[in-house]
Tab-separated table of C-alpha atoms in Angstrom:
chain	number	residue	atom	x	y	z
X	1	UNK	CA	115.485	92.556	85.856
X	2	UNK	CA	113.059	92.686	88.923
X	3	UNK	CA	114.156	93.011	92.394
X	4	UNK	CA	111.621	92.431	95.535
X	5	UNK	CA	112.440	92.189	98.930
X	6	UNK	CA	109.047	91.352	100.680
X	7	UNK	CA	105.950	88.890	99.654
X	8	UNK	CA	104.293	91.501	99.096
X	9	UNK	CA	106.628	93.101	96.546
X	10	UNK	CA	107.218	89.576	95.153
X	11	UNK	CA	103.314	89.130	94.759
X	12	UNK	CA	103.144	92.499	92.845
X	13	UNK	CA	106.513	91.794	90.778
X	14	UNK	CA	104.706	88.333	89.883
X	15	UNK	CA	101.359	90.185	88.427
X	16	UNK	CA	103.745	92.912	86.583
X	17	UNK	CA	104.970	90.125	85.169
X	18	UNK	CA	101.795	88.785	83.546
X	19	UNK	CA	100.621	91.925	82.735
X	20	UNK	CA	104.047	92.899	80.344
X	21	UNK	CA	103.306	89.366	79.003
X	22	UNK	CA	99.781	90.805	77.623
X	23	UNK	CA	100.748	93.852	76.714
X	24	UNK	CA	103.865	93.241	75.272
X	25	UNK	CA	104.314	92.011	71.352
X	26	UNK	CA	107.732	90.337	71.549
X	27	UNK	CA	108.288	87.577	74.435
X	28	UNK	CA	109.740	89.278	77.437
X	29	UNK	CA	112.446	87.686	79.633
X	30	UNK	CA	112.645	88.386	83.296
X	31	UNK	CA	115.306	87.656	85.875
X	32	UNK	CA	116.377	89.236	89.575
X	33	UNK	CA	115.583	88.313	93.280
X	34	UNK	CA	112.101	87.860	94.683
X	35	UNK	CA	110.176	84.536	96.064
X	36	UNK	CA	107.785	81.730	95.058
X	37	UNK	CA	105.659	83.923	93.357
X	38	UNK	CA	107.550	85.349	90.972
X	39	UNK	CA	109.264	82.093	90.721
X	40	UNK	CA	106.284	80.727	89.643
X	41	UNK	CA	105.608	83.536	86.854
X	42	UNK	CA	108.710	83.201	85.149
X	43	UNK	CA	111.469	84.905	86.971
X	44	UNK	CA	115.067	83.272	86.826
X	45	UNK	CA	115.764	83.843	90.380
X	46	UNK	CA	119.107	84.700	91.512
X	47	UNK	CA	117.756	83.635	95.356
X	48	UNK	CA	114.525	84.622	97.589
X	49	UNK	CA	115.108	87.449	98.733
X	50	UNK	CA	112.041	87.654	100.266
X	51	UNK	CA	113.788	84.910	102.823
X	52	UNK	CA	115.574	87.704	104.503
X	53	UNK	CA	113.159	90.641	104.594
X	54	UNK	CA	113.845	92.379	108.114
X	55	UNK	CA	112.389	96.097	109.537
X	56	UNK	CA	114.214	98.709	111.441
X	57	UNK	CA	117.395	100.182	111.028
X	58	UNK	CA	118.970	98.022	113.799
X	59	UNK	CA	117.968	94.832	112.545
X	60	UNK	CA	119.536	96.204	109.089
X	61	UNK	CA	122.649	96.815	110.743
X	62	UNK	CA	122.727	93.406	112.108
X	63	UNK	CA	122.312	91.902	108.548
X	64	UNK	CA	124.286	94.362	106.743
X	65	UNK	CA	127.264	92.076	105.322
X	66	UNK	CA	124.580	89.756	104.326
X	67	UNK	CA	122.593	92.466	102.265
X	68	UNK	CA	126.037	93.698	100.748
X	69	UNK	CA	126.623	89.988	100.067
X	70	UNK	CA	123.225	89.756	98.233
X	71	UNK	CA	123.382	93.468	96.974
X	72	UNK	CA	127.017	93.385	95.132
X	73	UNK	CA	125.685	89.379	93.269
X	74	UNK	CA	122.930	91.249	92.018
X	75	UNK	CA	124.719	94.489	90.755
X	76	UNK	CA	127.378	92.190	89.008
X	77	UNK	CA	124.630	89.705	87.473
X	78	UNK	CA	122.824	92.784	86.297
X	79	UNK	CA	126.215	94.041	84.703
X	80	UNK	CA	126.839	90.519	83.209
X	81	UNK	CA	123.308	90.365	81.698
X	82	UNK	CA	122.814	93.640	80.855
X	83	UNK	CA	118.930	93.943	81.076
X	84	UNK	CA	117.071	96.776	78.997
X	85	UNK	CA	115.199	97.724	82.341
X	86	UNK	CA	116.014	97.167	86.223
X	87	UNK	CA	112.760	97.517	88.074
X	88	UNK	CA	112.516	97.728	91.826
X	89	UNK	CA	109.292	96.703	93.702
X	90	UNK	CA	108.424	98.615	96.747
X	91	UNK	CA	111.796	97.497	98.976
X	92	UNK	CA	112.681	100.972	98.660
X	93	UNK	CA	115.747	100.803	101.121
X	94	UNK	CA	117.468	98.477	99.155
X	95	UNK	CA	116.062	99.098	95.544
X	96	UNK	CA	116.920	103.007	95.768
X	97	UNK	CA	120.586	102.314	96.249
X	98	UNK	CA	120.614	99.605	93.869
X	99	UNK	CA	119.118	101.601	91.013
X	100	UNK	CA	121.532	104.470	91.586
X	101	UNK	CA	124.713	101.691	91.595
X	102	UNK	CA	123.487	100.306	88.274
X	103	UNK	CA	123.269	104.246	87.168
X	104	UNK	CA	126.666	105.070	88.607
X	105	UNK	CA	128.226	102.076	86.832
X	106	UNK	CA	126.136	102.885	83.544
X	107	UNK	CA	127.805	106.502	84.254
X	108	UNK	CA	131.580	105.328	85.247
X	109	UNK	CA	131.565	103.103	81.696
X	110	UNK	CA	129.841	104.865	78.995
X	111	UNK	CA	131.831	102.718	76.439
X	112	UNK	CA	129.433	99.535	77.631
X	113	UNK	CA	126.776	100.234	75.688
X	114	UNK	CA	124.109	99.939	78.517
X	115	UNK	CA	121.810	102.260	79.922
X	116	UNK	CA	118.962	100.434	80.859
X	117	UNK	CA	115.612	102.021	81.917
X	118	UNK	CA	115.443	102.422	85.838
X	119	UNK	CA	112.169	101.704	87.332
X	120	UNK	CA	111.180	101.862	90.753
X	121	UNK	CA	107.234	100.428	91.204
X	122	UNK	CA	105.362	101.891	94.581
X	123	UNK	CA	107.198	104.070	95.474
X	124	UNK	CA	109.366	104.824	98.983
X	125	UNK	CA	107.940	106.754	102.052
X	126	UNK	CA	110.252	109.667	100.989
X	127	UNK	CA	106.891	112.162	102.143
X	128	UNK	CA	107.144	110.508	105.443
X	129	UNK	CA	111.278	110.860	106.096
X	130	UNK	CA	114.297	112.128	104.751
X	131	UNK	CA	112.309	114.002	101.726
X	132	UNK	CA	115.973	114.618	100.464
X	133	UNK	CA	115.773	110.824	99.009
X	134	UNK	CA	113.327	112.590	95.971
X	135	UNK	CA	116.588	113.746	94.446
X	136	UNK	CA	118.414	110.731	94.271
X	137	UNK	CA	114.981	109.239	92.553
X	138	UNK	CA	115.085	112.214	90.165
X	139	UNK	CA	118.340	111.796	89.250
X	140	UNK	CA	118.820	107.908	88.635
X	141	UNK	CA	114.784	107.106	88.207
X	142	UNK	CA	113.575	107.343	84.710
X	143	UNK	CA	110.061	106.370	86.352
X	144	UNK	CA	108.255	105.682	89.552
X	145	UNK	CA	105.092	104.615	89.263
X	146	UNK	CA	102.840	105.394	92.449
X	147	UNK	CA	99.892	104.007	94.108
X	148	UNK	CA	98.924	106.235	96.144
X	149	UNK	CA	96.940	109.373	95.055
X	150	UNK	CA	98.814	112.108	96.782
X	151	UNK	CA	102.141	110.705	95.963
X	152	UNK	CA	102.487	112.624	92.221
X	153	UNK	CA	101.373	115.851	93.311
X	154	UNK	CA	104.256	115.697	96.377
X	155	UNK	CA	106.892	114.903	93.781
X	156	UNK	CA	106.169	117.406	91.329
X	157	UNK	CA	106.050	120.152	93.663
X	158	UNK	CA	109.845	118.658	94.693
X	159	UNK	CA	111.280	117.423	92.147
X	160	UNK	CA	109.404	117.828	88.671
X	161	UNK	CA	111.508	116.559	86.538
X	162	UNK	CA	111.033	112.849	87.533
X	163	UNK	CA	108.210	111.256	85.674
X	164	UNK	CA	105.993	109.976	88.370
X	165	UNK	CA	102.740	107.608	87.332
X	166	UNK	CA	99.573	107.322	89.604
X	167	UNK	CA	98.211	103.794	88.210
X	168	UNK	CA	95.831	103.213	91.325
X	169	UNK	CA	96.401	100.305	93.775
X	170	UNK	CA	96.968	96.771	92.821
X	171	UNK	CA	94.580	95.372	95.847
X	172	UNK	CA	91.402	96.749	93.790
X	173	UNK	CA	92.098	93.691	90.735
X	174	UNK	CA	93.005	91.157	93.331
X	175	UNK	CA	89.755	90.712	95.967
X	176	UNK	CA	86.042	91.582	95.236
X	177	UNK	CA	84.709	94.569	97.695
X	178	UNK	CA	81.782	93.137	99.786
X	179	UNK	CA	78.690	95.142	98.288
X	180	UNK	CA	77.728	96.348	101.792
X	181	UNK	CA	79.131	96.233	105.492
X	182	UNK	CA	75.931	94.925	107.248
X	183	UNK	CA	76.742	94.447	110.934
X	184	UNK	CA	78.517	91.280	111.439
X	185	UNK	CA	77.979	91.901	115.086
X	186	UNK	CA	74.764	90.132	114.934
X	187	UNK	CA	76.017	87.266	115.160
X	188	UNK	CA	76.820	85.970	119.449
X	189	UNK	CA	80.296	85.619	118.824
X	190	UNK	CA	82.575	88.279	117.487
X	191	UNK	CA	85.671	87.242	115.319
X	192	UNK	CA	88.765	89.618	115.848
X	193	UNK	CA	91.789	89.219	113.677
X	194	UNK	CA	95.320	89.258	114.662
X	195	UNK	CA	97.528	90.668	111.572
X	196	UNK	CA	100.824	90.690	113.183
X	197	UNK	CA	103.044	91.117	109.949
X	198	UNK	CA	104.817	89.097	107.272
X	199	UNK	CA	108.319	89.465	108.941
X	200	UNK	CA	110.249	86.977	111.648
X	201	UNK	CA	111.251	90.385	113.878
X	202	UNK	CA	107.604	91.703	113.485
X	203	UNK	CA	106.157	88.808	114.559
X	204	UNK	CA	108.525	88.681	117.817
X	205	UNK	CA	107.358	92.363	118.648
X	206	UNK	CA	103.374	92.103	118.259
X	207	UNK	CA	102.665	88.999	119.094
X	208	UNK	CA	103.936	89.452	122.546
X	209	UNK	CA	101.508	92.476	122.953
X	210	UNK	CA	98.741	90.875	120.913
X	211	UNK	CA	97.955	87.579	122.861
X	212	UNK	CA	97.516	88.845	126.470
X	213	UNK	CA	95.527	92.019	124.408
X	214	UNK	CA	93.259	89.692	122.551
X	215	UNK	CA	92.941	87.564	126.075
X	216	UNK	CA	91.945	90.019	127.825
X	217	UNK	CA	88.851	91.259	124.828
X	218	UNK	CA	88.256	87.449	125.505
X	219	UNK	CA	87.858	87.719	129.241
X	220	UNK	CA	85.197	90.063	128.833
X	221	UNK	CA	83.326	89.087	125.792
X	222	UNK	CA	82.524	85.294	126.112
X	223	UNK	CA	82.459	83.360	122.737
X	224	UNK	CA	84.544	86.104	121.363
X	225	UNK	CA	86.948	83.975	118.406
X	226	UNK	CA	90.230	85.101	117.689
X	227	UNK	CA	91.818	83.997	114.789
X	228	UNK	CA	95.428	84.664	113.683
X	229	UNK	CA	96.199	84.834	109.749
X	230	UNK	CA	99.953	84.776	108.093
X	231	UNK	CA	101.244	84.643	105.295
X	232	UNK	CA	103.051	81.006	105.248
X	233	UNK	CA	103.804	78.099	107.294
X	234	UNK	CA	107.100	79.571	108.405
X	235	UNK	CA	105.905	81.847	110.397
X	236	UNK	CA	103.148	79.711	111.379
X	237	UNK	CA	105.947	77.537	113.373
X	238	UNK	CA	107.625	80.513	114.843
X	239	UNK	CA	104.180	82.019	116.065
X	240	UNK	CA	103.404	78.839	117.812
X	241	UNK	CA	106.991	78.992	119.155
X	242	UNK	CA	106.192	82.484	120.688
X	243	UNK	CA	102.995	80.806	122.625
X	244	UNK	CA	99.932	81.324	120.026
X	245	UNK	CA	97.831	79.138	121.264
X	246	UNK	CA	94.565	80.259	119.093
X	247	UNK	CA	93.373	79.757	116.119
X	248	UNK	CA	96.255	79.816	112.505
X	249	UNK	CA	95.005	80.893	109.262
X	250	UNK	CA	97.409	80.423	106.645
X	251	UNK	CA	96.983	82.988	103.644
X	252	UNK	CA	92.932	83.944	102.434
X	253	UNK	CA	93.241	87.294	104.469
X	254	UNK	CA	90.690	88.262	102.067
X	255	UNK	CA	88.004	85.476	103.802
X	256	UNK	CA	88.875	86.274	106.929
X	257	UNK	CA	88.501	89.695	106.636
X	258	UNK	CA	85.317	89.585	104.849
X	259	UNK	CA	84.035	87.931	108.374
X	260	UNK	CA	85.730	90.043	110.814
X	261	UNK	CA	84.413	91.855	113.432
X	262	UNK	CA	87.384	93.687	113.937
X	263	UNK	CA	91.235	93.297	113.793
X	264	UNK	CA	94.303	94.078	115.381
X	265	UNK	CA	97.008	94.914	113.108
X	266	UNK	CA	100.664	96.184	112.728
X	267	UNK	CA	100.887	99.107	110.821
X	268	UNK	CA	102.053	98.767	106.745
X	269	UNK	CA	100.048	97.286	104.263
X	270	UNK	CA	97.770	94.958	105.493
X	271	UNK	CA	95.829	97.926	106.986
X	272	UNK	CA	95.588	98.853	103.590
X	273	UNK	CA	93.339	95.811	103.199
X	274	UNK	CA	91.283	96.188	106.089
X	275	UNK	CA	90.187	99.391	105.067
X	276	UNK	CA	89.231	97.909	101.795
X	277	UNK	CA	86.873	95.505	103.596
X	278	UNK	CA	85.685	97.896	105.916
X	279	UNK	CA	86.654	96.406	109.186
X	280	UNK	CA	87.519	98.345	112.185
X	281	UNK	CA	91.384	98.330	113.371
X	282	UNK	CA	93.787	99.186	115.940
X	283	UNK	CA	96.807	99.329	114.692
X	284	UNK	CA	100.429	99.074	116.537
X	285	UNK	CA	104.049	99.246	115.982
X	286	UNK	CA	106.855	98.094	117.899
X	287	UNK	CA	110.129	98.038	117.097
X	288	UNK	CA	113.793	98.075	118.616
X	289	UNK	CA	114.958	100.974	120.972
X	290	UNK	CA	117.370	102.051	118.441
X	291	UNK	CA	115.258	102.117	114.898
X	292	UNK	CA	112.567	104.305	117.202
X	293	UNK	CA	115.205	106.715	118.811
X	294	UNK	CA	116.632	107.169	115.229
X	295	UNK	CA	112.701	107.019	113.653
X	296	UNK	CA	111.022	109.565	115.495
X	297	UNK	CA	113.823	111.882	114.675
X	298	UNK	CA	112.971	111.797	111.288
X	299	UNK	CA	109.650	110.501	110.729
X	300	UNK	CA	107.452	113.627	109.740
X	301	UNK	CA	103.510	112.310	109.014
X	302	UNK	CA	101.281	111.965	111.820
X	303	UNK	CA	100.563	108.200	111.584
X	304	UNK	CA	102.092	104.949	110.574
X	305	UNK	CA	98.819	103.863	109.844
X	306	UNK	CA	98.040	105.389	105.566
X	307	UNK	CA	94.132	104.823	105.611
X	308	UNK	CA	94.825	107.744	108.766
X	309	UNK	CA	97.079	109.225	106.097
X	310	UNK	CA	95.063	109.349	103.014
X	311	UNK	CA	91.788	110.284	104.999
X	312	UNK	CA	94.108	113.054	106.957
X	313	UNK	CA	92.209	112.183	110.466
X	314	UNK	CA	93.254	109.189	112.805
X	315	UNK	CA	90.294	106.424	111.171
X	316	UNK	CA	92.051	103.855	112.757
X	317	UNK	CA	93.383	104.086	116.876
X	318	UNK	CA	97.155	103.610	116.528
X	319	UNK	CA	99.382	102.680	119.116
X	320	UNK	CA	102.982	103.378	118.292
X	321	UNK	CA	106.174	101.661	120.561
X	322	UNK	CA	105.692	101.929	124.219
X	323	UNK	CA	101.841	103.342	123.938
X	324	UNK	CA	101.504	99.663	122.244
X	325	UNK	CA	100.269	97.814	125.579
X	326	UNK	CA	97.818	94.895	125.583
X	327	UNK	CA	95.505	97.180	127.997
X	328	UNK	CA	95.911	99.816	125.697
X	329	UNK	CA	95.114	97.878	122.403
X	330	UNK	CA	92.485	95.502	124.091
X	331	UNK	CA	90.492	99.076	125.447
X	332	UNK	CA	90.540	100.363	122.066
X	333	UNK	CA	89.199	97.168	119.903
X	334	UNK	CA	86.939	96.828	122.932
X	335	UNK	CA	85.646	99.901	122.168
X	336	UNK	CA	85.388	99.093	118.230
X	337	UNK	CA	83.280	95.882	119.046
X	338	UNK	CA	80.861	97.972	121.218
X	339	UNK	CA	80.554	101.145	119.899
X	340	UNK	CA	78.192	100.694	116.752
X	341	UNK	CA	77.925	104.528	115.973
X	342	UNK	CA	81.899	104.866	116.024
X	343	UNK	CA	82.269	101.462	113.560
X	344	UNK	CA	79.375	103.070	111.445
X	345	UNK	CA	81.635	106.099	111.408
X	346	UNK	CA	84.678	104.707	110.206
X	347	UNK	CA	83.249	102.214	107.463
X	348	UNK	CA	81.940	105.641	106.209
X	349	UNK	CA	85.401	106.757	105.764
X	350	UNK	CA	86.893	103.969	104.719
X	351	UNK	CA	84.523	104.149	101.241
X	352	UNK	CA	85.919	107.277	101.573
X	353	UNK	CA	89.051	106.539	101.452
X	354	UNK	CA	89.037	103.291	99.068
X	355	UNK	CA	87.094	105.634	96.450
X	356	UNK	CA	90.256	107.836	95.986
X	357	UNK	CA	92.346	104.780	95.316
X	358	UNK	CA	90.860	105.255	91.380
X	359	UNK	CA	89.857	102.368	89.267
X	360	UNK	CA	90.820	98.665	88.960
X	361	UNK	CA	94.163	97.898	86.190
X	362	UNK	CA	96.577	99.168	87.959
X	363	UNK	CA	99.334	96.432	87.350
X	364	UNK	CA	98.419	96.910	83.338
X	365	UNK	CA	98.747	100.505	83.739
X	366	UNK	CA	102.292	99.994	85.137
X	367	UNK	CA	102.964	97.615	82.350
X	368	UNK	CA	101.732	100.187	79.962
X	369	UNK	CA	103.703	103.074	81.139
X	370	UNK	CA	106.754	100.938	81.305
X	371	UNK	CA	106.665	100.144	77.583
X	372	UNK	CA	106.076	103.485	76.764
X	373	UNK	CA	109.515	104.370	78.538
X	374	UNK	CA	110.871	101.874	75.062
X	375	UNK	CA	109.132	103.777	72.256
């Protein structure tokens, strides 16, 4: 049983998929809640989940006899099936307390004769807030496979007993590196990227900062192109909606990237995939009142932004709630576009920080270690 809440998660679920396929000698079967992707690999789908992915605790709240709706089908479908594994992809909020139900039931009926390996794949900004979390993980999890580099160490020195994988980041299989970041600012017209998220409410909170920004960067560089990319057509119809009146990409971040000049992008992990193609970013959050009240009461890293985390020094300028203005954000890509030395800088710590992600196979790794849990 696979579980993910995001297109992202649902893209990753798809590949883990294909790779248990390969590695597997008996023919798998696969059910849960994800999207088109895994849809498309094989997954009997319950519903897309990924059709009701929100951010924040307030817009949770406002959704939260929907999710108990969706949560309690999928506890008593995974109680009717009975599958030898439940695995969670990224979706932490809701996979963590799903995992632990489907241990607590496993626990409250021991005369069922099902105890199904609990996996939990990338695993949940515990380092970043409420640490406490690691013990639930360690006490339901059986294993959480990371793909981040500093993520195992943190969890041993917590809570050693949980079996925690690094298998290296899943990006690294997907897109080719370019072999060298040559200036693309030789060209007379710059191409900045607006990566406003893959979510309805975090569209609704950056675009509204990022048009007048990326006006203004077109006010004073002439010929300057600014081209917005999501991730489907949805969201193409409510950015238009919201006044986008540039350019729309639909998917192929990966192209546009590999022409950018520079982007503007919310924090999570499409930043993650600038840094792999070496382009300069700002980077901004906004959310409601309430989920930043609440956030910056227990949010303990110094960014949002994780190429700032894994290289330990702000890489990319981050703008976080009200400190997210256009002037502010338009100033600082400004800056980007006409600062060589500073871009020269930062694509020098991006290798950096792309090196330390480890080697391509991570999705077979996962696959791998997931077996092993069997033998």
């Amino acid at each position: 049983m696979l579980i993910a809440g995001e297109p992202s998660g649902d893209l990753l679920a798809a590949e883990l998929v294909s790779a248990l396929h390969d590695v597997c000698a008996s023919n798998p079967r696969f059910f849960g809640a994800g999207g088109a992707n895994m849809s498309g690999a094989g997954v009997d789908l319950a519903f897309d989940l990924t059709q009701h992915a929100v951010t924040g605790i307030s817009d949770v709240l406002k959704n939260y006899f929907k999710f108990r709706r969706l949560f309690n089908e999928l506890l008593a479908l995974a109680i009717e099936r009975k599958p030898d594994a439940v695995i969670g992809v990224d979706f932490g909020g809701f996979n963590l307390r799903f995992g632990h139900a489907v241990k607590e039931y496993v626990r409250k009926h021991p005369g069922a004769g099902w105890n199904p390996k609990i996996i939990q794949l990338v695993s949940p900004q515990v380092w970043a807030s409420r640490p406490k979390r690691a013990n639930l993980l360690a006490a339901d999890y059986d294993l959480l496979l990371s793909i981040f580099p500093f993520e195992k160490d943190w969890y041993a020195k917590r809570v050693p007993k949980l079996r925690v994988e690094f298998i290296g980041h899943p990006m690294l299989d997907r897109i080719s590196r370019p072999a060298s970041h040559a200036s693309r600012l030789e060209k007379t017209s710059p191409i900045i990227l607006l990566l406003p998220g893959s979510r309805k409410s975090e569209l609704k909170k950056h675009l509204p900062v990022m048009l007048p920004a990326a006006k203004q960067i077109c006010a004073k560089l002439s010929g300057a192109k600014i081209t917005i990319v999501l991730p489907n057509e949805n969201l193409a119809t409510l950015a238009k909606s919201l006044g986008v009146d540039f350019e729309i990409q639909i998917g192929d971040l990966p192209r546009a990237l590999a022409q950018a000049d520079v982007a503007i992008a919310s924090t999570g992990t499409v930043t993650m995939e600038c840094a792999f193609f070496g382009v300069p970013t700002v980077t901004l959050y906004k959310t409601s009142w309430l989920t930043y009240e609440i956030g910056k009461r227990i949010v303990t890293v110094t960014s949002l932004t994780m190429p700032n985390l894994l290289a330990g020094e702000p890489v990319y300028p981050e703008f976080i709630q009200d400190a997210a203005t256009p002037e502010n954000i338009a100033n600082a890509a400004l800056e980007l576009l006409q600062d060589d030395t500073r871009r020269q800088k930062i694509r020098s710590q991006l290798d950096k920080i792309i090196a330390s992600l480890g080697e391509p196979g991570a999705v077979n790794r996962a696959a791998v270690a997931i077996l092993g849990l069997f033998k």
